[in-house]
Short mmCIF file of C-alpha atoms in Angstrom, two decimals:
data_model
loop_
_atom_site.label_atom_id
_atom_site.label_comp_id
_atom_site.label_asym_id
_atom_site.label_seq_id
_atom_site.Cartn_x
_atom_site.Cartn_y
_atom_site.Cartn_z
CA UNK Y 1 103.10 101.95 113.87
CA UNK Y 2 100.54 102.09 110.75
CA UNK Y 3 98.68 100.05 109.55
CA UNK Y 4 97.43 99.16 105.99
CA UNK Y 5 93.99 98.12 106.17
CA UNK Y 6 93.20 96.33 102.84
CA UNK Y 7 90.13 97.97 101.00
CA UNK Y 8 88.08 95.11 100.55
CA UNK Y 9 87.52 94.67 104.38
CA UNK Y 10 83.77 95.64 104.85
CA UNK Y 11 83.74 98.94 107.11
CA UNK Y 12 80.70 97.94 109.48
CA UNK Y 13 82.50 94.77 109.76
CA UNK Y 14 85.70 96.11 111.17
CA UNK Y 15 84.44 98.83 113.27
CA UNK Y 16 85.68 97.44 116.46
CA UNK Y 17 89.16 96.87 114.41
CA UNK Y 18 89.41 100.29 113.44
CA UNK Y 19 88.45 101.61 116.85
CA UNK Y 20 91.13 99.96 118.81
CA UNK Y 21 93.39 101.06 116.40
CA UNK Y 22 91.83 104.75 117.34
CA UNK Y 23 91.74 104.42 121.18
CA UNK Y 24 95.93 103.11 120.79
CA UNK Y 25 96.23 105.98 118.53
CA UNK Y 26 97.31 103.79 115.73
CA UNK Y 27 97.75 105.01 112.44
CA UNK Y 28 96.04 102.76 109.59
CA UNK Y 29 94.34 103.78 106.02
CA UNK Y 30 92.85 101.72 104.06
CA UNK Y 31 94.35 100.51 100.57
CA UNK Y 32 94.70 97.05 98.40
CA UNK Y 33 96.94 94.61 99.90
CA UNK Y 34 97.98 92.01 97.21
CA UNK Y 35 97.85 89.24 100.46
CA UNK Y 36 95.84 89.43 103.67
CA UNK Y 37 93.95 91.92 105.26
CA UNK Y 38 96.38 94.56 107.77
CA UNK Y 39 100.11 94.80 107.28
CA UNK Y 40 102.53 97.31 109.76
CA UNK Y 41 104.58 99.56 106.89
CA UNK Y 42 107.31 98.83 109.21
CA UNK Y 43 107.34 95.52 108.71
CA UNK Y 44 105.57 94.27 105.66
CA UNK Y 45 107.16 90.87 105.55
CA UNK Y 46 104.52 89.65 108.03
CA UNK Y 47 100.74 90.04 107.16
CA UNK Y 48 97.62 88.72 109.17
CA UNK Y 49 94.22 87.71 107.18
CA UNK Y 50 91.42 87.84 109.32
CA UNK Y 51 88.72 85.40 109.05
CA UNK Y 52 85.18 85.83 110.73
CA UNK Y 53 84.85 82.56 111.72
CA UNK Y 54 85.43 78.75 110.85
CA UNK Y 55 82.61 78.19 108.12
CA UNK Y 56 84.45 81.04 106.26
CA UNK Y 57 88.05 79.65 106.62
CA UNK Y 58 86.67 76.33 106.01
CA UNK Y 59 85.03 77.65 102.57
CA UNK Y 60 88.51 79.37 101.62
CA UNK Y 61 90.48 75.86 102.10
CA UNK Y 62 87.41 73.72 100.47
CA UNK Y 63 88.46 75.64 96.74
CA UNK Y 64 91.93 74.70 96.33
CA UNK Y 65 92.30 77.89 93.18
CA UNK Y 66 90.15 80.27 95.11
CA UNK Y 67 91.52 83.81 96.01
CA UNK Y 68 92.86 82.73 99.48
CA UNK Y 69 95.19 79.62 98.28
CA UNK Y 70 96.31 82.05 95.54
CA UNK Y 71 97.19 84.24 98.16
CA UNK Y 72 98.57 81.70 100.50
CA UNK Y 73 101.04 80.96 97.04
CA UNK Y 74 102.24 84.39 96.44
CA UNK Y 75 103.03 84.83 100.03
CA UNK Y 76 105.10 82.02 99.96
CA UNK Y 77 106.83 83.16 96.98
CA UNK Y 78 106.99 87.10 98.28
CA UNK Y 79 108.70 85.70 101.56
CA UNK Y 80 105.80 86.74 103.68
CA UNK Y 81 104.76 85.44 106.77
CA UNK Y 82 101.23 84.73 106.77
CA UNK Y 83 98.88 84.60 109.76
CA UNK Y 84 95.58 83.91 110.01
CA UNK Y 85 93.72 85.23 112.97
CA UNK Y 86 90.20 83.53 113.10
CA UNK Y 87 87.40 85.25 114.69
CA UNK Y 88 85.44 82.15 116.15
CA UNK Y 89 85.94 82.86 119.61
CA UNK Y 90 84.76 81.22 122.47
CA UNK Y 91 85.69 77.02 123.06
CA UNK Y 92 88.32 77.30 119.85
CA UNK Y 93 91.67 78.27 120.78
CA UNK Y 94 93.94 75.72 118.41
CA UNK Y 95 93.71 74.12 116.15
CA UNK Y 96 93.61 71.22 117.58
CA UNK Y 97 90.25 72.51 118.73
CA UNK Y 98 88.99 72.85 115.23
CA UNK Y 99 88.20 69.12 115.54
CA UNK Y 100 85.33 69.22 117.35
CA UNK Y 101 83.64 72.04 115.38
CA UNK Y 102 80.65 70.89 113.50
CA UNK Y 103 79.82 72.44 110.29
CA UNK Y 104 76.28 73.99 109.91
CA UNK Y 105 76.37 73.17 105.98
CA UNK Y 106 77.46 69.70 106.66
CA UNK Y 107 74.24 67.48 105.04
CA UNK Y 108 72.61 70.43 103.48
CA UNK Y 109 76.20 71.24 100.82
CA UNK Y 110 78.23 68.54 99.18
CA UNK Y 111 81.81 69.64 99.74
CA UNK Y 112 80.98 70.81 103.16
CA UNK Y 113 83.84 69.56 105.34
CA UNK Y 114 84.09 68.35 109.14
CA UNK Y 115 85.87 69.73 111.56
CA UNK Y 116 88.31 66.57 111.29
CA UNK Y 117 88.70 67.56 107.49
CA UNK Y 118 89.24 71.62 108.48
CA UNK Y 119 91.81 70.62 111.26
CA UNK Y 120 94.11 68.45 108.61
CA UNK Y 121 93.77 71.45 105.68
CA UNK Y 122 94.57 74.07 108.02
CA UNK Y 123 97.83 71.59 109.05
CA UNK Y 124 98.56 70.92 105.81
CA UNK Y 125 99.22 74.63 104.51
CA UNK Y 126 100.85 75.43 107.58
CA UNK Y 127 103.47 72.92 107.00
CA UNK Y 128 103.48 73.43 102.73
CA UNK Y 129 103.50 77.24 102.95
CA UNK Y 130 104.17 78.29 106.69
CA UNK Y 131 101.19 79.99 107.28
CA UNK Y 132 100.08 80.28 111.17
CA UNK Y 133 96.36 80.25 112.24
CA UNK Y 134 95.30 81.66 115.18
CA UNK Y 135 91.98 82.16 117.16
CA UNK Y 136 90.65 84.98 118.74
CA UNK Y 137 87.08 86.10 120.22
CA UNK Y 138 86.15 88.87 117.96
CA UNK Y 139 86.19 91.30 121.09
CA UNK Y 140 90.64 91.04 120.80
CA UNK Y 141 90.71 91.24 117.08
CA UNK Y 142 91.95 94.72 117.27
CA UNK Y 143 94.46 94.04 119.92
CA UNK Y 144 95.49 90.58 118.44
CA UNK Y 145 96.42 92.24 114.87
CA UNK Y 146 98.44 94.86 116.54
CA UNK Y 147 100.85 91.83 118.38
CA UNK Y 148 100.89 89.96 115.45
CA UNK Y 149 102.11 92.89 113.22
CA UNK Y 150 104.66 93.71 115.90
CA UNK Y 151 103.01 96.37 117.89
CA UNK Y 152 103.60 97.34 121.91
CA UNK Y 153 99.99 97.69 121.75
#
């Protein structure tokens, strides 16, 4: 397996990433992806976008023309599966458990959403484009890329 790492990940945030790839003796380098963040060249019809937590996937799905629905498009039209693999770890598992997340910018910004609100966008573009979100604790990022992209790992 190898992985393309898309360039505009942040190195010191993707250190543990890159060194479970390492320790499983995974191939990866990093290089533009024109969707998501890690694709297998073995199977580049499914990509995973990782997401740090839920104030940053709520931010992507508040700006309906921002880079990520854009990208969420063009998927759809490339024939890619699309998953997103959320780093918020710990009670938030589903997203059905997005619910009950409450928004630190909520009162302070505008167009900052509820957890309610997140929990229906992130339904909605899973049924209008077929992308899947999943959560992870940032500790199983590494791990979780590798079984989304198909890996034994």
């Amino acid at each position: 397996m190898t992985i393309q790492v898309d360039s505009r990940e942040k190195a010191h945030i993707i250190e543990g990433i890159i060194r479970y790839f390492d320790e499983q003796g995974i191939k990866h380098y990093s290089s533009k992806l024109i969707v998501g963040d890690y694709m297998n060249l073995d199977n580049p019809k499914v990509i995973c976008d990782r997401k740090h937590n839920l104030s940053e996937l709520a931010t992507n799905l508040t700006n309906d023309s921002g880079r990520f629905m854009r990208e969420v498009r063009l998927a759809k039209e490339l024939g890619i599966h699309l998953v997103v693999l959320c780093e918020h770890g710990g009670w938030c598992k589903s997203i059905k458990d997005v619910r009950d997340w409450h928004n630190p910018m909520q009162g302070k910004i505008p167009y900052a959403i509820s957890g309610k609100e997140l929990m229906e966008r992130i339904y909605k573009v899973h049924i209008a484009y077929g992308v899947d979100f999943l959560f992870c604790d940032k500790r199983c990022t590494g791990r979780r890329i590798v079984e989304i992209l198909g890996g034994t790992k």
